[in-house]
Amino acid sequence: MKSLSVQPNASEVSKKKAVKIAVAKGDGIGPEIMDATLKILDAAGAMIKPEFIEVGNSVYLSGNSSGITSAAWDVVRENKVILKGPITTPQGKGYKSLNVTLRKSLGLFANVRPVMSLSPYVQTNFPEMDVVVIRENEEDLYAGIEHRQTQDVVQCLKLITRPGCERIVRYAFEYASAYDRSKVTCMVKDNIMKLTDGLFHKVFEEIGAEYPEIEKDVQIIDIASARLATRPEDYDVIVTSNLYGDIISDVAAEIVGSVGLAGSANIGTDIAMFEAIHGSAPDIAGLNLANPSGLINAAVMMLAHIGQQTVADKVKNAWLATIEHGYHTKDIFTQGRSTKKVSTDHFAEQVIERLGTAPENLKKSTLSKGNGQIVIPEFSRKPVEKKLVGVDVFLDWAEKDTNKLGEALDALGSYNLQLKMITNRGVKVYPHGIPETFCTDHWRCRFVSVKARIANDEPIYQEINYEQVVALLSRLNSSGFDVIKTENLYEFDGKRGFSLGQGE
Ligand code: NAD
């Protein structure tokens, strides 16, 4: 099942007709770097037709808390490609982050951030680094589902879905094949989060098997991020979930000295957005000092995405040659290493002058070898048998005597549901807890229906129905317990769909 990849004849289509793209200049240095970038694209012969949209600070200040007008939404949804300058989010309550709104509303599930060393022209301790971080963009802890449940305890739900994992992992492998990359490393923490990160890992193995030509590796995120920060040359393409990806993509950009240089893409099944990774830099706005490289690199990714890979290479190679010749904006200028300190405009002119040339020492751009836009197949769900076998009931209980709670719940067992254990912050405290375990006011009480017990092994569970759960909850309530939430315990095709408590 490796027949996906490209929009048919994307490059042919683009040769005949300019592709309409939504362009948001953004705030702060946004207009300066956007003007510089568009000049370069025009000189390089990019077949694009920018349609300018208003987003960001002026829209926020006009009273629109989303930062984007409905007219701008229409252009984005019609054109399906956005080149976006950085946005200043005003301080204060009520303003929503435009980036999050765009990402979530448009289903931009993949964040793609290539980070490459420009050594010796730009100072870095890692001259061999050439990494692409592919971060899942919509799920994980960033679903933003949080609750305060007791006086002492708040929670944030970590949601990992099979369709989400399949999309991002497939995207990473397709990206690696399309852009001639030889290895994909998956970063997870499934030694602890066996179900959520375990699913990400499992999908990586399943989909990875369809790409025998690509080397695969799975690393635990903590050691992986330490290695990325110390031996980045060991990595090629990295695929990971939202939170880990958020952190390691910044680590990657920082260690190679490219916060002002890197571009990124936010890819959806239908719409894609391209931008620099830095912000609106209000401290240097309007001074013609900003480095437009991040946005230029984002635009290069956009050109490859819309099937204009040859122009993408032309721009990238001219940019690399400019960096190589030492024409550097203030942020990357170093005495001895750079030739000339240039303004934003002057830098763009230097790139335009070099269009058609290639760098002598830095790695040349080879996007034209790639396939352009990557298309991910629709998710198809397989039927599974789901069986309810118990319930975790969470109680708010401010007392400390664990045995008192356990014995009360033991006595309460109802409708074939018996107390199996109680945990506090995930650690089993009943039966056979130890007094040293610190307990809060948030207790998870697991009730199951057991069909058979096997010595030293997990029992075989018996299917229950939801009426039994409701009856148990009612009994707990009438006995004075404060039920704050429940989680049903299911088996899927006979496999346990819930984790065990620590010490269970
Ligand atoms: P920032 O990236 O704007 O600036 C950090 C530092 O880097 C500043 O000293 C700045 O002068 C410098 N810098 C950044 N880009 C540069 C460039 N192209 N050339 C030269 N120097 C550059 O980060 P910040 O100061 O934390 O944020 C400023 C504003 O940008 C905030 O309102 C923030 O919310 C917003 N922001 C927007 C985006 C986005 O739209 N994607 C991303 C990050 C931050």
Coordinates of C-alpha atoms and ligand atoms in Angstrom, one line a residue:
M1 CA 0.0 0.0 0.0
K2 CA 2.6 2.5 -1.1
S3 CA 0.8 4.0 -4.0
L4 CA 0.0 7.3 -2.6
S5 CA 2.3 10.4 -2.7
V6 CA 1.6 12.9 -5.4
Q7 CA -1.1 15.1 -6.7
P8 CA -1.2 14.0 -10.4
N9 CA 0.8 16.2 -12.6
A10 CA 1.1 18.9 -10.0
S11 CA 4.1 20.5 -11.8
E12 CA 2.5 20.4 -15.2
V13 CA -0.6 22.1 -13.9
S14 CA 1.5 24.8 -12.2
K15 CA 3.4 25.5 -15.4
K16 CA 0.3 26.4 -17.3
K17 CA -1.4 28.4 -14.6
A18 CA -0.3 30.6 -11.6
V19 CA -1.4 29.0 -8.3
K20 CA -3.4 31.3 -6.1
I21 CA -2.0 31.5 -2.6
A22 CA -3.2 33.4 0.4
V23 CA -0.5 35.7 1.8
A24 CA -0.6 37.2 5.3
K25 CA 2.2 39.7 5.8
G26 CA 1.7 39.5 9.6
D27 CA 3.0 41.9 12.2
G28 CA 6.3 43.4 13.4
I29 CA 9.0 42.4 10.9
G30 CA 6.4 40.4 8.9
P31 CA 5.7 42.9 6.1
E32 CA 9.5 43.5 5.6
I33 CA 10.4 39.8 5.3
M34 CA 7.3 39.0 3.3
D35 CA 8.1 41.8 0.7
A36 CA 11.7 40.5 0.5
T37 CA 10.5 36.9 0.0
L38 CA 7.9 37.7 -2.6
K39 CA 10.5 39.7 -4.6
I40 CA 12.7 36.7 -4.7
L41 CA 9.9 34.3 -5.7
D42 CA 8.9 36.7 -8.5
A43 CA 12.4 37.0 -9.8
A44 CA 12.8 33.2 -9.6
G45 CA 9.8 32.7 -11.9
A46 CA 7.5 31.2 -9.3
M47 CA 4.1 30.7 -10.9
I48 CA 2.0 32.1 -7.9
K49 CA -0.7 34.6 -7.6
P50 CA -0.7 36.1 -4.1
E51 CA -4.0 37.2 -2.6
F52 CA -3.3 39.3 0.5
I53 CA -5.3 38.7 3.6
E54 CA -5.5 40.6 6.8
V55 CA -4.8 38.7 10.0
G56 CA -3.1 39.4 13.3
N57 CA -2.7 42.5 15.4
S58 CA -4.9 45.0 13.5
V59 CA -7.7 42.4 13.3
Y60 CA -7.4 41.6 17.1
L61 CA -7.5 45.3 17.9
S62 CA -10.6 45.9 15.7
G63 CA -12.4 43.7 18.3
N64 CA -12.1 40.4 16.5
S65 CA -10.7 38.0 19.1
S66 CA -9.8 35.3 16.6
G67 CA -7.3 37.5 14.7
I68 CA -8.7 36.6 11.3
T69 CA -11.6 38.2 9.4
S70 CA -14.3 36.1 7.7
A71 CA -13.2 37.4 4.3
A72 CA -9.6 36.1 5.1
W73 CA -11.1 32.7 6.0
D74 CA -12.8 32.6 2.6
V75 CA -9.6 33.3 0.7
V76 CA -7.7 30.7 2.8
R77 CA -10.3 28.0 2.3
E78 CA -10.5 28.7 -1.4
N79 CA -6.8 28.9 -2.2
K80 CA -5.8 26.1 0.2
V81 CA -2.2 27.4 0.6
I82 CA -1.1 30.1 2.9
L83 CA 2.2 31.9 3.2
K84 CA 2.1 33.6 6.6
G85 CA 4.3 36.2 8.3
P86 CA 4.6 36.1 12.1
I87 CA 1.8 37.4 14.2
T88 CA 1.8 39.4 17.4
T89 CA -0.7 38.0 19.8
P90 CA -1.8 40.9 22.1
Q91 CA -1.3 40.4 25.8
G92 CA -4.4 40.0 27.9
K93 CA -7.3 37.7 28.2
G94 CA -9.8 36.8 25.5
Y95 CA -7.4 36.9 22.5
K96 CA -7.1 33.5 20.8
S97 CA -3.8 32.4 19.3
L98 CA -4.3 32.7 15.5
N99 CA -1.8 29.9 14.9
V100 CA -3.7 27.5 17.1
T101 CA -7.0 28.5 15.5
L102 CA -5.6 28.0 12.0
R103 CA -4.0 24.7 12.8
K104 CA -7.0 23.3 14.6
S105 CA -9.8 24.7 12.3
L106 CA -8.1 23.7 9.1
G107 CA -6.9 20.2 10.4
L108 CA -3.2 21.0 9.8
F109 CA -2.1 17.7 11.3
A110 CA 1.7 17.7 10.5
N111 CA 4.2 20.3 11.5
V112 CA 7.3 19.9 9.4
R113 CA 10.5 21.7 10.4
P114 CA 13.7 21.1 8.5
V115 CA 16.8 22.2 10.4
M116 CA 20.2 22.2 8.6
S117 CA 23.6 23.3 9.6
L118 CA 25.1 26.2 7.6
S119 CA 28.6 25.6 8.9
P120 CA 31.1 27.1 8.6
Y121 CA 29.2 30.1 7.4
V122 CA 26.9 30.3 10.4
Q123 CA 28.4 29.3 13.8
T124 CA 27.2 26.0 15.1
N125 CA 28.8 23.2 17.2
F126 CA 27.1 20.7 14.9
P127 CA 28.3 21.1 11.4
E128 CA 26.9 17.8 10.1
M129 CA 23.3 18.4 11.4
D130 CA 20.5 18.0 8.8
V131 CA 17.3 17.0 10.5
V132 CA 13.6 17.2 9.7
V133 CA 11.3 17.1 12.7
I134 CA 7.8 16.0 11.8
R135 CA 5.4 16.7 14.7
E136 CA 1.8 15.7 15.1
N137 CA -0.1 18.9 15.4
E138 CA -3.6 18.3 16.7
E139 CA -3.8 15.7 19.4
D140 CA -2.0 14.7 22.6
L141 CA -2.1 17.0 25.6
Y142 CA -2.8 19.9 23.3
A143 CA -6.4 18.9 22.9
G144 CA -6.7 21.2 25.9
I145 CA -9.2 19.1 27.8
E146 CA -8.5 20.0 31.4
H147 CA -10.5 19.7 34.6
R148 CA -10.1 20.6 38.2
Q149 CA -11.5 17.5 40.0
T150 CA -10.8 17.9 43.7
Q151 CA -9.4 20.6 45.9
D152 CA -5.9 19.2 45.2
V153 CA -6.0 17.8 41.8
V154 CA -6.3 19.0 38.2
Q155 CA -6.0 16.8 35.1
C156 CA -5.2 17.2 31.4
L157 CA -6.3 14.5 29.0
K158 CA -3.7 13.1 26.7
L159 CA -5.6 11.9 23.6
I160 CA -3.8 9.8 21.0
T161 CA -5.9 8.4 18.2
R162 CA -5.2 5.7 15.6
P163 CA -6.2 7.9 12.7
G164 CA -4.0 10.7 14.1
C165 CA -1.0 8.3 14.5
E166 CA -1.5 6.7 11.1
R167 CA -1.6 10.1 9.3
I168 CA 1.5 11.5 10.9
V169 CA 3.6 8.3 10.7
R170 CA 2.6 7.8 7.1
Y171 CA 3.4 11.4 6.3
A172 CA 6.9 11.0 7.9
F173 CA 7.7 7.9 5.8
E174 CA 6.3 9.5 2.6
Y175 CA 8.3 12.6 3.3
A176 CA 11.4 10.5 3.8
S177 CA 10.9 8.7 0.5
A178 CA 9.9 11.9 -1.4
Y179 CA 12.9 13.8 -0.2
D180 CA 15.5 11.1 -0.4
R181 CA 16.0 10.7 3.4
S182 CA 17.3 7.3 4.6
K183 CA 16.1 7.0 8.2
V184 CA 13.0 7.8 10.3
T185 CA 13.3 7.9 14.1
C186 CA 10.2 7.6 16.2
M187 CA 10.3 9.3 19.7
V188 CA 7.9 8.1 22.4
K189 CA 7.6 7.4 26.1
D190 CA 5.9 4.1 25.9
N191 CA 7.8 2.5 28.7
I192 CA 5.5 4.6 30.9
M193 CA 2.5 5.5 28.7
K194 CA 1.9 2.0 27.3
L195 CA -1.5 2.7 25.7
T196 CA -1.1 6.2 24.3
D197 CA 2.6 6.3 23.3
G198 CA 2.3 2.6 22.8
L199 CA -0.2 3.1 20.1
F200 CA 2.1 5.7 18.4
H201 CA 4.9 3.2 18.5
K202 CA 2.8 0.3 17.3
V203 CA 1.5 2.3 14.3
F204 CA 5.1 3.3 13.5
E205 CA 6.1 -0.4 13.4
E206 CA 3.1 -1.3 11.2
I207 CA 3.4 1.5 8.7
G208 CA 7.2 1.4 8.8
A209 CA 7.1 -2.2 7.5
E210 CA 5.7 -0.9 4.2
Y211 CA 9.0 1.1 3.7
P212 CA 11.7 -1.5 3.8
E213 CA 14.2 0.8 2.1
I214 CA 14.1 3.3 5.0
E215 CA 16.0 2.6 8.2
K216 CA 13.8 2.8 11.3
D217 CA 14.6 3.5 14.9
V218 CA 12.4 4.0 18.0
Q219 CA 13.8 5.9 21.0
I220 CA 12.5 6.9 24.3
I221 CA 12.0 10.7 24.2
D222 CA 14.1 11.6 27.2
I223 CA 17.3 10.0 26.1
A224 CA 16.4 10.9 22.5
S225 CA 16.2 14.6 23.2
A226 CA 19.5 14.4 25.1
R227 CA 21.1 12.7 22.1
L228 CA 19.5 15.1 19.6
A229 CA 21.1 18.0 21.6
T230 CA 24.5 16.4 21.7
R231 CA 24.8 14.2 18.6
P232 CA 22.2 15.6 16.1
E233 CA 24.1 14.2 13.2
D234 CA 22.8 10.8 14.2
Y235 CA 19.2 11.9 13.2
D236 CA 17.6 12.3 9.8
V237 CA 13.8 12.4 9.9
I238 CA 12.1 12.4 13.4
V239 CA 8.5 11.7 13.9
T240 CA 6.8 12.3 17.3
S241 CA 3.7 13.4 19.0
N242 CA 2.6 17.0 19.7
L243 CA 4.2 17.9 23.1
Y244 CA 7.6 16.1 22.5
G245 CA 7.7 17.5 19.0
D246 CA 7.0 21.0 20.3
I247 CA 10.1 20.8 22.5
I248 CA 12.5 18.9 20.3
S249 CA 11.8 21.0 17.2
D250 CA 12.9 24.1 19.2
V251 CA 16.0 22.3 20.6
A252 CA 16.9 21.3 17.0
A253 CA 16.5 24.8 15.7
E254 CA 18.4 26.4 18.6
I255 CA 21.4 24.1 18.5
V256 CA 22.1 24.6 14.9
G257 CA 21.8 28.4 15.3
S258 CA 18.8 28.7 13.0
V259 CA 15.9 30.3 15.0
G260 CA 16.0 33.2 12.5
L261 CA 16.7 30.9 9.6
A262 CA 14.3 27.9 9.6
G263 CA 11.0 27.7 7.9
S264 CA 8.2 25.3 8.7
A265 CA 5.1 23.8 7.1
N266 CA 1.8 23.0 8.7
I267 CA 0.2 20.4 6.5
G268 CA -3.4 19.2 6.4
T269 CA -5.2 16.8 4.1
D270 CA -6.5 19.7 2.1
I271 CA -4.9 22.9 3.2
A272 CA -1.3 23.8 4.1
M273 CA 0.3 26.8 5.8
F274 CA 4.0 27.9 5.5
E275 CA 5.8 30.3 7.9
A276 CA 9.1 31.1 9.5
I277 CA 9.6 29.6 13.0
H278 CA 10.4 32.9 14.6
G279 CA 8.0 35.5 15.9
S280 CA 7.2 39.1 14.9
A281 CA 10.4 40.5 16.5
P282 CA 8.8 43.8 17.6
D283 CA 12.2 45.0 18.8
I284 CA 13.6 45.3 15.3
A285 CA 10.4 45.9 13.3
G286 CA 10.5 48.6 10.7
L287 CA 14.3 48.9 10.8
N288 CA 15.2 46.9 7.7
L289 CA 17.4 44.6 9.9
A290 CA 15.4 41.4 10.0
N291 CA 16.6 38.2 8.4
P292 CA 14.1 37.0 5.8
S293 CA 15.7 33.5 5.6
G294 CA 13.1 31.7 7.7
L295 CA 10.3 32.9 5.5
I296 CA 12.3 32.3 2.3
N297 CA 12.8 28.7 3.5
A298 CA 9.1 28.4 4.3
A299 CA 8.3 29.7 0.8
V300 CA 10.7 27.1 -0.7
M301 CA 8.7 24.4 1.1
M302 CA 5.5 25.9 -0.3
L303 CA 6.8 25.8 -3.8
A304 CA 7.7 22.1 -3.5
H305 CA 4.2 21.5 -2.0
I306 CA 2.5 23.1 -5.0
G307 CA 4.5 21.1 -7.5
Q308 CA 7.1 23.9 -8.4
Q309 CA 10.1 22.0 -7.1
T310 CA 12.5 23.3 -9.8
V311 CA 11.8 26.9 -8.7
A312 CA 12.0 25.8 -5.1
D313 CA 15.5 24.5 -5.8
K314 CA 16.5 27.6 -7.7
V315 CA 15.5 29.8 -4.7
K316 CA 17.1 27.6 -2.1
N317 CA 20.3 27.2 -4.0
A318 CA 20.6 31.0 -4.5
W319 CA 19.9 31.5 -0.8
L320 CA 22.5 29.0 0.2
A321 CA 25.0 30.7 -2.2
T322 CA 24.2 34.0 -0.6
I323 CA 24.9 32.6 2.9
E324 CA 28.1 31.0 1.6
H325 CA 29.3 34.3 0.1
G326 CA 29.0 35.8 3.6
Y327 CA 26.2 38.3 3.0
H328 CA 24.6 38.1 6.4
T329 CA 21.9 40.1 8.2
K330 CA 22.8 41.4 11.7
D331 CA 21.5 38.4 13.6
I332 CA 24.0 36.0 12.0
F333 CA 26.8 38.4 11.1
T334 CA 30.1 37.4 12.7
Q335 CA 33.4 39.3 12.2
G336 CA 35.8 37.1 10.3
R337 CA 33.2 34.6 9.2
S338 CA 30.8 37.0 7.4
T339 CA 31.8 39.2 4.4
K340 CA 29.2 42.0 4.7
K341 CA 26.5 43.0 7.1
V342 CA 23.4 43.6 5.0
S343 CA 19.8 44.9 5.5
T344 CA 16.7 42.8 4.8
D345 CA 16.3 44.4 1.3
H346 CA 20.0 44.1 0.4
F347 CA 20.0 40.4 1.5
A348 CA 17.0 39.8 -0.9
E349 CA 18.9 41.6 -3.7
Q350 CA 21.9 39.3 -3.1
V351 CA 19.7 36.2 -3.3
I352 CA 18.1 37.5 -6.6
E353 CA 21.5 38.1 -8.0
R354 CA 22.5 34.5 -7.4
L355 CA 19.3 32.9 -8.8
G356 CA 20.5 30.2 -11.2
T357 CA 23.7 29.5 -9.3
A358 CA 24.3 26.9 -6.6
P359 CA 26.4 26.8 -3.4
E360 CA 29.9 25.5 -3.7
N361 CA 30.3 23.8 -0.3
L362 CA 26.9 23.6 1.3
K363 CA 24.6 20.8 0.3
K364 CA 22.6 21.7 -2.8
S365 CA 18.8 21.7 -2.7
T366 CA 17.4 18.6 -4.4
L367 CA 13.7 19.2 -4.0
S368 CA 13.1 18.6 -7.7
K369 CA 14.0 14.9 -7.1
G370 CA 10.9 14.8 -4.8
N371 CA 7.4 14.2 -5.7
G372 CA 5.8 17.5 -4.4
Q373 CA 2.6 17.3 -2.4
I374 CA 2.2 14.2 -0.2
V375 CA -1.3 12.8 -0.1
I376 CA -2.4 10.6 2.8
P377 CA -5.1 8.0 2.3
E378 CA -8.3 8.2 4.2
F379 CA -8.4 6.3 7.5
S380 CA -10.3 3.0 7.4
R381 CA -11.5 1.6 10.7
K382 CA -11.4 -2.1 11.2
P383 CA -14.2 -3.8 13.2
V384 CA -13.3 -4.9 16.7
E385 CA -15.2 -6.5 19.5
K386 CA -15.5 -4.2 22.5
K387 CA -16.5 -5.6 25.9
L388 CA -17.2 -3.7 29.1
V389 CA -15.5 -5.5 32.0
G390 CA -15.4 -3.0 34.8
V391 CA -15.1 0.7 35.8
D392 CA -12.6 3.0 37.5
V393 CA -14.6 5.3 39.8
F394 CA -12.7 8.4 40.9
L395 CA -13.6 9.7 44.4
D396 CA -12.9 13.0 46.1
W397 CA -12.1 11.9 49.6
A398 CA -10.1 14.1 52.0
E399 CA -9.3 11.5 54.7
K400 CA -6.0 9.7 54.9
D401 CA -6.8 6.2 56.1
T402 CA -6.5 4.1 53.0
N403 CA -7.7 0.9 54.7
K404 CA -10.8 2.6 56.0
L405 CA -11.7 3.6 52.4
G406 CA -10.8 0.1 51.0
E407 CA -12.8 -1.7 53.6
A408 CA -15.9 0.5 53.1
L409 CA -15.7 -0.1 49.3
D410 CA -15.1 -3.8 49.8
A411 CA -18.3 -4.0 51.8
L412 CA -20.2 -2.1 49.1
G413 CA -19.5 -4.4 46.2
S414 CA -22.6 -4.5 44.1
Y415 CA -24.2 -6.2 41.2
N416 CA -21.2 -8.5 40.5
L417 CA -18.7 -5.7 40.6
Q418 CA -16.0 -6.1 43.2
L419 CA -13.3 -3.6 44.3
K420 CA -10.0 -4.8 42.7
M421 CA -7.7 -2.0 43.9
I422 CA -7.4 1.6 44.9
T423 CA -4.7 3.9 43.5
N424 CA -3.7 7.4 44.4
R425 CA -1.8 9.2 41.6
G426 CA -1.5 5.9 39.9
V427 CA 0.2 4.0 42.7
K428 CA -1.7 1.1 44.3
V429 CA -2.5 1.8 47.9
Y430 CA -5.1 -0.8 48.6
P431 CA -5.0 -3.7 49.2
H432 CA -1.5 -4.1 50.7
G433 CA -0.4 -0.5 50.3
I434 CA 2.5 0.9 52.3
P435 CA 2.2 3.9 54.7
E436 CA 5.0 5.8 53.0
T437 CA 3.0 6.5 49.8
F438 CA 1.8 10.1 49.8
C439 CA -1.9 10.4 49.1
T440 CA -3.9 13.3 47.8
D441 CA -7.7 13.7 47.9
H442 CA -8.1 12.0 44.5
W443 CA -8.7 8.2 44.6
R444 CA -9.1 5.8 41.7
C445 CA -11.2 2.8 42.7
R446 CA -11.2 -0.1 40.3
F447 CA -14.3 -2.3 40.2
V448 CA -14.4 -5.4 38.0
S449 CA -16.3 -8.5 37.5
V450 CA -14.1 -11.6 37.6
K451 CA -14.9 -14.8 35.8
A452 CA -11.8 -16.8 36.9
R453 CA -8.7 -16.2 39.0
I454 CA -5.3 -17.4 37.9
A455 CA -2.5 -17.5 40.5
N456 CA 0.0 -14.6 40.0
D457 CA -1.7 -13.5 36.9
E458 CA -4.4 -11.1 35.8
P459 CA -7.9 -12.5 36.4
I460 CA -10.2 -13.4 33.5
Y461 CA -12.9 -10.7 33.4
Q462 CA -16.5 -11.2 32.8
E463 CA -18.5 -8.9 30.6
I464 CA -20.9 -6.5 32.5
N465 CA -23.5 -4.0 31.3
Y466 CA -23.7 -0.4 32.0
E467 CA -26.7 -0.8 34.2
Q468 CA -24.4 -2.5 36.7
V469 CA -22.1 0.5 36.6
V470 CA -25.0 2.9 37.2
A471 CA -26.2 0.8 40.1
L472 CA -22.7 0.9 41.6
L473 CA -22.5 4.7 41.2
S474 CA -25.9 5.1 42.8
R475 CA -24.9 3.0 45.7
L476 CA -21.6 4.9 46.2
N477 CA -23.6 8.2 46.1
S478 CA -26.2 7.1 48.6
S479 CA -23.4 5.9 50.9
G480 CA -22.0 9.4 50.9
F481 CA -19.1 9.1 48.5
D482 CA -18.2 12.0 46.2
V483 CA -17.9 10.5 42.8
I484 CA -16.0 12.9 40.6
K485 CA -15.7 10.8 37.4
T486 CA -15.6 7.4 35.9
E487 CA -13.7 5.6 33.2
N488 CA -15.2 2.4 31.8
L489 CA -12.8 -0.5 31.5
Y490 CA -13.0 -2.3 28.1
E491 CA -11.5 -5.2 26.4
F492 CA -11.0 -4.9 22.6
D493 CA -10.8 -8.3 20.8
G494 CA -10.1 -9.9 24.2
K495 CA -7.1 -7.5 24.9
R496 CA -7.1 -5.3 28.0
G497 CA -7.8 -1.6 27.0
F498 CA -6.6 -0.1 30.3
S499 CA -3.4 0.1 32.1
L500 CA -2.6 -1.6 35.4
G501 CA -2.0 0.5 38.5
Q502 CA 1.6 0.8 39.6
G503 CA 2.1 -2.2 41.9
E504 CA -1.2 -3.8 40.8
Ligands
NAD1 P1 10.7 36.5 18.3 O1 11.1 35.3 17.5 O2 9.8 37.4 17.6 O3 12.0 37.2 18.8 C1 13.0 36.7 19.6 C2 14.4 37.4 19.3 O4 14.8 36.9 18.0 C3 14.3 38.9 19.2 O5 15.5 39.4 19.7 C4 14.2 39.2 17.7 O6 14.7 40.5 17.4 C5 15.0 38.1 17.1 N1 14.5 37.7 15.8 C6 13.4 36.9 15.5 N2 13.2 36.8 14.2 C7 14.3 37.4 13.6 C8 14.7 37.6 12.3 N3 13.9 37.1 11.3 N4 15.8 38.3 12.0 C9 16.5 38.8 13.1 N5 16.2 38.7 14.3 C10 15.1 38.0 14.6 O7 10.0 36.0 19.7 P2 9.3 36.8 20.8 O8 10.0 38.1 21.1 O9 9.1 35.8 21.9 O10 7.8 37.1 20.3 C11 7.4 38.3 19.7 C12 6.0 38.1 19.2 O11 5.9 37.2 18.2 C13 5.0 37.7 20.3 O12 3.8 38.4 20.2 C14 4.7 36.3 20.0 O13 3.4 35.9 20.4 C15 4.8 36.3 18.5 N6 5.2 34.9 17.9 C16 4.5 34.6 16.8 C17 4.8 33.5 16.1 C18 4.1 33.1 14.8 O14 3.3 33.9 14.4 N7 4.3 32.0 14.2 C19 5.8 32.6 16.6 C20 6.5 32.9 17.8 C21 6.1 34.1 18.4

